[in-house]
GROMACS .gro file of C-alpha atoms in nm:
model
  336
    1UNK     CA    1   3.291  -3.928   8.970
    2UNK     CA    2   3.344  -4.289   9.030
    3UNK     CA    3   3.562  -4.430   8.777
    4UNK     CA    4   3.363  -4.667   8.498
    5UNK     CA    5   3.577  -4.999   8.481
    6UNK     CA    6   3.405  -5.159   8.229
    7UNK     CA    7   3.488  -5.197   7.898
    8UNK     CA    8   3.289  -5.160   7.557
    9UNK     CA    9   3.274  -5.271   7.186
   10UNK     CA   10   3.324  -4.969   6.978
   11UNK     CA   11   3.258  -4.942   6.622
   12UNK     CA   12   3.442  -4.680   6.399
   13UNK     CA   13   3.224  -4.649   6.067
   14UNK     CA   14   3.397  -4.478   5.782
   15UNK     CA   15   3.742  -4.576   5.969
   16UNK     CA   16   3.974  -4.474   5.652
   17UNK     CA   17   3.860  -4.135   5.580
   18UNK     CA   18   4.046  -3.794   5.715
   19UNK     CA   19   3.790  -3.813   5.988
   20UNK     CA   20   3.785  -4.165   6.046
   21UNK     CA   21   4.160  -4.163   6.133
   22UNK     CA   22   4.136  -3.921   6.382
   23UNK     CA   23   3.871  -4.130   6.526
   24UNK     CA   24   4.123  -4.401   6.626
   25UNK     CA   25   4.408  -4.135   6.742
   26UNK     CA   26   4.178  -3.926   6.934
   27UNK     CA   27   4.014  -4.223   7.089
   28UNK     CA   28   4.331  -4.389   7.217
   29UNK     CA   29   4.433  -4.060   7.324
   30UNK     CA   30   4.144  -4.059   7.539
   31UNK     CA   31   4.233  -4.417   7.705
   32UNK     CA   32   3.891  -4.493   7.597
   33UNK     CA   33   3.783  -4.847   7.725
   34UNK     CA   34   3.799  -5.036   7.472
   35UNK     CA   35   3.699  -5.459   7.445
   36UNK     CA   36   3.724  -5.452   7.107
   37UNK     CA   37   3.733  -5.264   6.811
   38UNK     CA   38   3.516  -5.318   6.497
   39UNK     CA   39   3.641  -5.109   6.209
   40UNK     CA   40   3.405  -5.038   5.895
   41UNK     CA   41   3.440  -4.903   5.511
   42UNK     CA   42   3.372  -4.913   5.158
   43UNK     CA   43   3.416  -5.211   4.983
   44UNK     CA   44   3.793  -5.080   4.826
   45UNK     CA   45   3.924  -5.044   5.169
   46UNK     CA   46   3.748  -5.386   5.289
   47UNK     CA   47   4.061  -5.595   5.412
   48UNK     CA   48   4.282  -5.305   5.523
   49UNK     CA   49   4.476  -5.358   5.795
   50UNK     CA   50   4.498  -5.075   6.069
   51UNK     CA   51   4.737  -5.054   6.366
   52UNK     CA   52   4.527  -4.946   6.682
   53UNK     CA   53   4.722  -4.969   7.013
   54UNK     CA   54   4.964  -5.224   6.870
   55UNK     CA   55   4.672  -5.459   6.775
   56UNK     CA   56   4.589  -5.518   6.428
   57UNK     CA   57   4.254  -5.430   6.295
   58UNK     CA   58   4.129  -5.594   5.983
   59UNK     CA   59   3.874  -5.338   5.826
   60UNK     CA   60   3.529  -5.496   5.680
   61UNK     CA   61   3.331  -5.359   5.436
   62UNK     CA   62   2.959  -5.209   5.563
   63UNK     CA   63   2.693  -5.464   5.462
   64UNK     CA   64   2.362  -5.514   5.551
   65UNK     CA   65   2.483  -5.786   5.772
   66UNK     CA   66   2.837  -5.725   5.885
   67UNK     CA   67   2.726  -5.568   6.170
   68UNK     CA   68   2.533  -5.811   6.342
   69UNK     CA   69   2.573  -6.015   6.607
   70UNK     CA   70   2.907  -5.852   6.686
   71UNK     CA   71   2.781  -5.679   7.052
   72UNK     CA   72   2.903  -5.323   7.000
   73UNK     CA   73   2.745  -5.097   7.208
   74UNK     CA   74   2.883  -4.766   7.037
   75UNK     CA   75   2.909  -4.657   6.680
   76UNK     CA   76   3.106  -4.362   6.558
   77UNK     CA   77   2.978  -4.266   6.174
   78UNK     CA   78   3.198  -4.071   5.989
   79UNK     CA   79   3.082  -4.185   5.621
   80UNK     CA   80   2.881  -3.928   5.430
   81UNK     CA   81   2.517  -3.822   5.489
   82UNK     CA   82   2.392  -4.126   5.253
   83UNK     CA   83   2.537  -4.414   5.403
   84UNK     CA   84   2.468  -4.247   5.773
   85UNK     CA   85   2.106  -4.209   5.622
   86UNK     CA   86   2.115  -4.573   5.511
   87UNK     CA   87   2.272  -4.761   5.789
   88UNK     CA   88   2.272  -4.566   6.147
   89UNK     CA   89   1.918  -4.625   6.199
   90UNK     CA   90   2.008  -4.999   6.111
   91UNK     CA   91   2.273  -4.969   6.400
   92UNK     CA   92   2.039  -4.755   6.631
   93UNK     CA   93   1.773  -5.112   6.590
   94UNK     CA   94   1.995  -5.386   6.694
   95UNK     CA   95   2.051  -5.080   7.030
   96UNK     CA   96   2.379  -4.948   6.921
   97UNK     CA   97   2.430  -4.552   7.019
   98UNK     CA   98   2.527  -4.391   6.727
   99UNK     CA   99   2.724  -4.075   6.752
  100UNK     CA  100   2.713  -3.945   6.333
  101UNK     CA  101   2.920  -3.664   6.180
  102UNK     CA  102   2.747  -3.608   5.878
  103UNK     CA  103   2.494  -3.357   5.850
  104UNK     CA  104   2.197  -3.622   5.782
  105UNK     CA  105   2.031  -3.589   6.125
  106UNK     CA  106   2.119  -3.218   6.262
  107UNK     CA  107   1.764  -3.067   6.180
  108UNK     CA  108   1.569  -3.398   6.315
  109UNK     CA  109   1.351  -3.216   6.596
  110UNK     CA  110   1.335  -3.524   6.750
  111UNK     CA  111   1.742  -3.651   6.743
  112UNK     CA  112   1.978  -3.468   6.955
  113UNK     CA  113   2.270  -3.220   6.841
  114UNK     CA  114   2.574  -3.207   7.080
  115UNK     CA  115   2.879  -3.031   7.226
  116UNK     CA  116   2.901  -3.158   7.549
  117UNK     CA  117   3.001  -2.804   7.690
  118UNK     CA  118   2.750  -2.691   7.557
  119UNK     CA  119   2.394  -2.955   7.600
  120UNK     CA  120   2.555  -3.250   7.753
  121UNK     CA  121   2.184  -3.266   7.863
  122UNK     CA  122   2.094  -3.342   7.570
  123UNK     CA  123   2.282  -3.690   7.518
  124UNK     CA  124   2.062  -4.008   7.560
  125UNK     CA  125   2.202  -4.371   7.567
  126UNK     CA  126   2.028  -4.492   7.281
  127UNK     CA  127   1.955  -4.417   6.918
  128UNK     CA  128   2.147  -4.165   6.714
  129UNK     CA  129   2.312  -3.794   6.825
  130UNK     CA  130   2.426  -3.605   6.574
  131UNK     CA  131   2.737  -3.440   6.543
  132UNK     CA  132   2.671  -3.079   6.484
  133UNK     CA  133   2.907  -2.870   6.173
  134UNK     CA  134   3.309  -2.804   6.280
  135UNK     CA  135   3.233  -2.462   6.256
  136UNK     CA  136   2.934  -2.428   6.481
  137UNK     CA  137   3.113  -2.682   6.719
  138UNK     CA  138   3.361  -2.392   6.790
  139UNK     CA  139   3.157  -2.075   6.780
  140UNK     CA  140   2.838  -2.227   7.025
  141UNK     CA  141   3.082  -2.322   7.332
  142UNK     CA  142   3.181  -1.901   7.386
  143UNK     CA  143   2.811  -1.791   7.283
  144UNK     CA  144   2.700  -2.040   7.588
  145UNK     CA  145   2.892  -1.899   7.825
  146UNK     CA  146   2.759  -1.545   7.756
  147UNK     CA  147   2.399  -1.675   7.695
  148UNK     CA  148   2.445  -1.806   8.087
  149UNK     CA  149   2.604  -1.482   8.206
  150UNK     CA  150   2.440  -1.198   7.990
  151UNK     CA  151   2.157  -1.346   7.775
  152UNK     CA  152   2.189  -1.357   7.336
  153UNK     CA  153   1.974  -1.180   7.145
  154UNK     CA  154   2.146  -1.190   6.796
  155UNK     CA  155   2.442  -1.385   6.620
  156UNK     CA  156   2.627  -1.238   6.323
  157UNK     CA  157   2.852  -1.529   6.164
  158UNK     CA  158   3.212  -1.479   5.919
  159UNK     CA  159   3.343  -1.830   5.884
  160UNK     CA  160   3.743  -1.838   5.747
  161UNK     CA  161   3.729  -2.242   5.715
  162UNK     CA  162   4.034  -2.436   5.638
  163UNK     CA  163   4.062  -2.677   5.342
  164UNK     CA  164   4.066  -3.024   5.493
  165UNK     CA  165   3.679  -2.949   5.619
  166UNK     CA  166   3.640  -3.043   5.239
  167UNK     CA  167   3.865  -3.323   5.271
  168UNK     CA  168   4.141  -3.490   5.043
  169UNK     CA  169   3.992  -3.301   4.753
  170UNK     CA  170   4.017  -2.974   4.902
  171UNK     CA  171   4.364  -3.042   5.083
  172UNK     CA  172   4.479  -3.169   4.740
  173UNK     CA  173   4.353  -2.908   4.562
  174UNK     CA  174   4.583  -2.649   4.807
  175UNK     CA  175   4.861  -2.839   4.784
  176UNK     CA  176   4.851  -2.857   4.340
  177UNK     CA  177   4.760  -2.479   4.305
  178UNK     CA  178   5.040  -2.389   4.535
  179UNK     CA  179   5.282  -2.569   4.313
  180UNK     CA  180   5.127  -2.380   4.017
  181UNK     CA  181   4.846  -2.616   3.907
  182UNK     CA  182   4.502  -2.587   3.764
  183UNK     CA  183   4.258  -2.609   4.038
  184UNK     CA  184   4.047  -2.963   3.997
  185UNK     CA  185   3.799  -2.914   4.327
  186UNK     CA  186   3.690  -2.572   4.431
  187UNK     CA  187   3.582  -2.311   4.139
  188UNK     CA  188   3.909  -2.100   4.186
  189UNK     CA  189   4.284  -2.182   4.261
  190UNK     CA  190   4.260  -2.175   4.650
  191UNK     CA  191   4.611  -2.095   4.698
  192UNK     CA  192   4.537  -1.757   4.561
  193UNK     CA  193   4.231  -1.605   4.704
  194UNK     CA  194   3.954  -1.687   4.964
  195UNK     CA  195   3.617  -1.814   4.817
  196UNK     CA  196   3.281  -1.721   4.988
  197UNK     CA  197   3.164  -2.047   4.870
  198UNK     CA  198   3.116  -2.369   5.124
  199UNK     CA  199   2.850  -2.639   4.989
  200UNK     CA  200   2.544  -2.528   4.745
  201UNK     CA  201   2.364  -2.215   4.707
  202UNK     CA  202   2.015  -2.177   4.795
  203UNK     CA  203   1.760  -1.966   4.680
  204UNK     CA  204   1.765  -1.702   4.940
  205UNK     CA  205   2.170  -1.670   4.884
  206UNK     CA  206   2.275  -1.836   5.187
  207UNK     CA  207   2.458  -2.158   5.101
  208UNK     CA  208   2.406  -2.468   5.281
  209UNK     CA  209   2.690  -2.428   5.532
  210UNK     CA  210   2.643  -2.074   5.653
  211UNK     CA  211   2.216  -2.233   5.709
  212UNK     CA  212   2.397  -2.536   5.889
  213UNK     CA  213   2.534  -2.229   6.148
  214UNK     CA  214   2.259  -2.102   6.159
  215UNK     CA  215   1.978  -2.388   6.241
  216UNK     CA  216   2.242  -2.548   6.442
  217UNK     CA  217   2.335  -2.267   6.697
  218UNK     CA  218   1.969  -2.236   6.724
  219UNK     CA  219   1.876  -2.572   6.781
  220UNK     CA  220   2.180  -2.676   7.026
  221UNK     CA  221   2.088  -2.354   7.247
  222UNK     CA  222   1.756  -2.408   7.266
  223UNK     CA  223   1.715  -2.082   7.157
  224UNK     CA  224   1.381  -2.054   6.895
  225UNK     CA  225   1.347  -1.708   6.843
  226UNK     CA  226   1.744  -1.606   6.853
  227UNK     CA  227   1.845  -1.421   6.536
  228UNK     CA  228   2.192  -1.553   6.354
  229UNK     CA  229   2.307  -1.470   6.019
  230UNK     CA  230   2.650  -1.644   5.852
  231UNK     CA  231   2.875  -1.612   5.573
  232UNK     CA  232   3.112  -1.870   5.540
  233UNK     CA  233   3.397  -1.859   5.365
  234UNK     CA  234   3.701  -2.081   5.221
  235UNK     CA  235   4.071  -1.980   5.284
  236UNK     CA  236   4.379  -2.129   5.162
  237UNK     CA  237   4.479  -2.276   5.505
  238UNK     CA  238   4.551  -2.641   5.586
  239UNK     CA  239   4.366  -2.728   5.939
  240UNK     CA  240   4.177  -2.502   6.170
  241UNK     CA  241   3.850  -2.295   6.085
  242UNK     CA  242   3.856  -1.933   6.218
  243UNK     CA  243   3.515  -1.792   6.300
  244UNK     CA  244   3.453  -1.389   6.371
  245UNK     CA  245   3.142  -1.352   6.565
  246UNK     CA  246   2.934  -1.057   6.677
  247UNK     CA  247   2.702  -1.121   6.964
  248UNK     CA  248   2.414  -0.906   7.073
  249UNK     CA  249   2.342  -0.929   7.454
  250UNK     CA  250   2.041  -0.879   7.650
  251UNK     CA  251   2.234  -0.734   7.946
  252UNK     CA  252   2.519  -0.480   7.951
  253UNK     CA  253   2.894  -0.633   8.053
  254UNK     CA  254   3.244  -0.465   8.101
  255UNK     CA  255   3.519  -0.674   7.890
  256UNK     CA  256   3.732  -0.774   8.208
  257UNK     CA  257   3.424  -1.004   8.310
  258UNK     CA  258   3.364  -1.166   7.983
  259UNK     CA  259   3.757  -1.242   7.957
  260UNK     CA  260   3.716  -1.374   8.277
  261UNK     CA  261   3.428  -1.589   8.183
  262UNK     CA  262   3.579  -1.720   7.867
  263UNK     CA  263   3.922  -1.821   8.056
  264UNK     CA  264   3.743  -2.028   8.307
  265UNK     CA  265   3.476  -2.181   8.098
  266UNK     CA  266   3.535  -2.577   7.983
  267UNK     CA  267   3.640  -2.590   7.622
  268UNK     CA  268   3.771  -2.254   7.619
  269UNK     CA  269   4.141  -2.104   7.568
  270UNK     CA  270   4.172  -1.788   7.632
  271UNK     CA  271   4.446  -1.574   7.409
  272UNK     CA  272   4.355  -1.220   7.400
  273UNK     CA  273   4.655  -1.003   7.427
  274UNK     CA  274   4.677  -0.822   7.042
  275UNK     CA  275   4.926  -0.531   7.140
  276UNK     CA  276   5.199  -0.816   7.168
  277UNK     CA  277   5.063  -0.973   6.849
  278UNK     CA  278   4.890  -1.276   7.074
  279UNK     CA  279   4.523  -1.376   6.990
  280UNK     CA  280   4.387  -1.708   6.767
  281UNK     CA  281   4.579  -1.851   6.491
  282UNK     CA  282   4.482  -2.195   6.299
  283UNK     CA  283   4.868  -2.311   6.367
  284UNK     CA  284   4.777  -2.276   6.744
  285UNK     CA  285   4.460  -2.483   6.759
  286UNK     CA  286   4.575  -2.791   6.551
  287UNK     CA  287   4.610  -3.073   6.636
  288UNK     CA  288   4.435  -3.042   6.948
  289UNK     CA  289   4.084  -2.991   7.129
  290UNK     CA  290   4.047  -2.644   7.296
  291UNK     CA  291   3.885  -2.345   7.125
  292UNK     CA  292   4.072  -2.029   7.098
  293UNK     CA  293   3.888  -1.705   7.180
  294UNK     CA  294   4.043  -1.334   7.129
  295UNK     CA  295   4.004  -1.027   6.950
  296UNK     CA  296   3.801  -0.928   7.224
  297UNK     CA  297   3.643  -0.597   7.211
  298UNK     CA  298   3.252  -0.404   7.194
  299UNK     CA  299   3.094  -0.365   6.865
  300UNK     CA  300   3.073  -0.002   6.759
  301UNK     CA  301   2.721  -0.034   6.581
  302UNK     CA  302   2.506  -0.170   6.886
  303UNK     CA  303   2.394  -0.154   7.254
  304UNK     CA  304   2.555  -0.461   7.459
  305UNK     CA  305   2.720  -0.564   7.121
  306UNK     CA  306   3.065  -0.762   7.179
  307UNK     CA  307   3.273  -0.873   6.920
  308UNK     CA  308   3.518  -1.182   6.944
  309UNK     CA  309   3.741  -1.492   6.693
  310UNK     CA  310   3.739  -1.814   6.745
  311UNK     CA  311   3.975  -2.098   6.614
  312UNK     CA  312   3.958  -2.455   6.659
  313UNK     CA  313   4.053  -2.781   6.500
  314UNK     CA  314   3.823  -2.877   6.204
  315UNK     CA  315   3.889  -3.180   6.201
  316UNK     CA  316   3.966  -3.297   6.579
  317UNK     CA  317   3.696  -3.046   6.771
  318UNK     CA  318   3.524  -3.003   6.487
  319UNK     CA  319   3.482  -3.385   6.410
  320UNK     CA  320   3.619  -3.642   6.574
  321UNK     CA  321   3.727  -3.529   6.904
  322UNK     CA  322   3.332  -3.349   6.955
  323UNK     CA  323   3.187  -3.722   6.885
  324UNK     CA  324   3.465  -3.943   7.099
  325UNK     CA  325   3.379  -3.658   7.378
  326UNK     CA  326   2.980  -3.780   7.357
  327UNK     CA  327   3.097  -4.110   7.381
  328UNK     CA  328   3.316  -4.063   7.669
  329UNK     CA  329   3.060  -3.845   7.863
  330UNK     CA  330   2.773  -4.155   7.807
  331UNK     CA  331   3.038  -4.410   7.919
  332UNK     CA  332   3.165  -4.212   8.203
  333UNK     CA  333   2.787  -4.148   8.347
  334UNK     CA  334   2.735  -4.509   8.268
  335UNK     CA  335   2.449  -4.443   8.044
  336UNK     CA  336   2.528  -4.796   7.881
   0.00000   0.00000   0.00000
C-alpha cells in the first residue's frame, strides 16, 4: 500500500483516564501522523500539562464550544457512556470521525462495531464507530478465523477479567485488600476470591457485561441467528482478561489445522504447548497488542465442538490499541 504522507489533527477525549493514557503511548507507538494534538477532560484536569513526543500538551476542559473551529479530523472518546452520549454526535456534526470506547453506541443497528481483524469492512470515514467490550475484542478475532474456515454455530463464554477493566477503583481496590484492607469498590475483598459479578444484574440473570459478549460477537460477525451464552467473571489480577471459549462448528476439523489457522491469522499468537507448562497467561499479553490462544483441544459434550483460552491486554487491545488500530486503518486507506 502506498504510504499516506499526510498528516492529521487528532483529538484524544478523556486524555487523563487509564484509557486515555494509553491513547497517547499507543498512538506514538504507532508513528501515527500527527499535525497536532488536541487533548480533552473534565474540568479538574482542565490545564494539565501532558508530555506527548517531547511537545507539551495543555489539556482543555470539554465544552460545548472548545471543540470548534480547531480542524481535527479524528476523535478518540474514552470518557464514559454519558459524556460520549452527550458530545460525540456533537463531534460527528462539525465531520469529525469518532472512534468511542464506551459502551453508548455498540447496539446502534445503524453505527458500526469494530476489530479491524475482524470487520475492517465495516469502518466508514465519517460519524461515530464504536469500540466494542475488551473482552469481546479478544475472543471475536479466533472465532473469525474458524467462522471463515469451519462455520459457528454456538458460543459458550467464561470471562476471568482483570481489575483495571474497572479502572482506578478496581486496581485500588486490589492493591488495599492485598495489604489487608476493607474492600471500598467491588462487594468482596478481590484479593481473596473471584467474583462472578461485572456491571448490573438484569432480570434474566445475565449481567450487563456477559449481554455486552453476547450482542457484540453477534453483531460484529454478522451473525443473527448464532447462539452465545457468557459468564463473566472478576479475578484478582492486575492487567489482562482471560476468556475460555467453547465453539460449536458447522463442519468437522482435526486440531493440527485449527493450530495452524490460529498461528497464521492477523491478531493472533499462538502458545499452545501445555505438557511444558506453555499456553496464555495475563503476564504474557500485557502491555502489548496480540491475543494469546491455547488450551487447544475438542469438547467432550458435542459434535465439531472445540474448546480454546484467550488472553489479551484489557486495556491496550481491549481499549486503546483496538480504537488507534481503526484510526490507523481509515488513515492508511485514506478514507479522510
Amino acid at each position: 500500500m502506498e504510504k499516506n504522507e499526510k498528516k492529521y489533527n487528532i483529538a484524544v477525549v478523556g486524555a487523563t483516564g487509564v484509557v486515555g493514557s494509553t491513547f497517547l503511548k499507543v498512538l506514538a507507538e504507532y508513528k501515527m501522523p500527527i499535525k497536532e494534538l488536541f487533548l480533552f477532560a473534565s474540568h479538574k484536569s482542565a490545564g494539565k500539562v501532558i508530555n506527548y513526543e517531547g511537545k507539551d500538551v495543555v489539556v482543555r476542559e470539554l465544552t460545548e464550544e472548545s471543540f470548534k473551529g480547531l480542524g481535527i479530523e479524528i476523535a478518540l472518546f474514552s470518557a464514559g457512556g454519558s459524556v460520549a452520549l452527550e458530545y460525540a454526535p456533537k463531534f460527528a456534526a462539525e465531520g469529525i470521525l469518532v472512534v468511542d470506547n464506551s459502551s453508548a453506541f455498540r447496539k446502534d443497528p445503524n453505527l458500526p462495531l469494530v476489530v479491524p481483524e475482524v470487520n475492517a469492512f465495516d469502518i466508514r470515514n465519517h460519524g461515530i464507530i464504536a469500540n466494542p467490550n475488551c473482552s469481546t475484542i479478544q475472543s471475536v478475532v479466533p472465532l473469525k478465523a474458524l467462522d471463515e474456515k469451519y462455520g459457528l454455530k454456538r458460543v459458550v463464554y467464561n470471562s476471568y477479567q482483570a481489575v483495571s477493566g474497572s479502572g482506578m477503583k478496581g486496581i485500588k481496590d486490589l492493591e488495599n485488600t492485598k495489604k489487608g484492607e476493607d474492600n471500598a469498590f467491588y462487594p468482596y475483598k478481590i484479593a481473596e476470591t473471584c467474583i462472578p459479578e461485572i456491571d448490573s444484574f438484569l432480570e434474566s440473570g445475565y449481567t450487563k457485561e456477559e449481554m455486552k459478549m453476547v450482542d457484540e460477537t453477534i453483531k460484529m460477525l454478522h451473525k443473527p441467528d448464532l447462539l452465545v451464552s457468557a459468564t463473566c467473571i472478576r479475578v484478582p489480577v492486575p492487567n489482562g482478561h482471560g476468556v475460555s471459549i467453547m465453539a460449536e462448528l458447522e463442519n468437522e476439523f482435526e486440531l493440527d489445522e485449527v493450530r495452524e489457522l490460529f498461528r497464521n491469522y492477523p491478531g493472533l499468537k499462538l502458545v499452545d504447548d501445555p505438557f511444558n507448562h506453555i499456553y496464555p497467561t495475563s503476564t504474557m499479553a500485557n502491555g502489548n497488542d496480540l491475543i494469546y490462544v491455547g488450551r487447544i483441544r475438542k469438547d467432550l459434550s458435542c459434535k465439531n465442538g472445540i474448546l480454546f483460552y484467550t488472553v489479551g491486554d484489557n486495556i491496550r487491545k481491549g481499549a486503546a490499541s483496538n480504537a488507534v488500530q481503526i484510526a490507523k486503518y481509515v488513515i492508511d486507506h485514506k478514507m479522510l
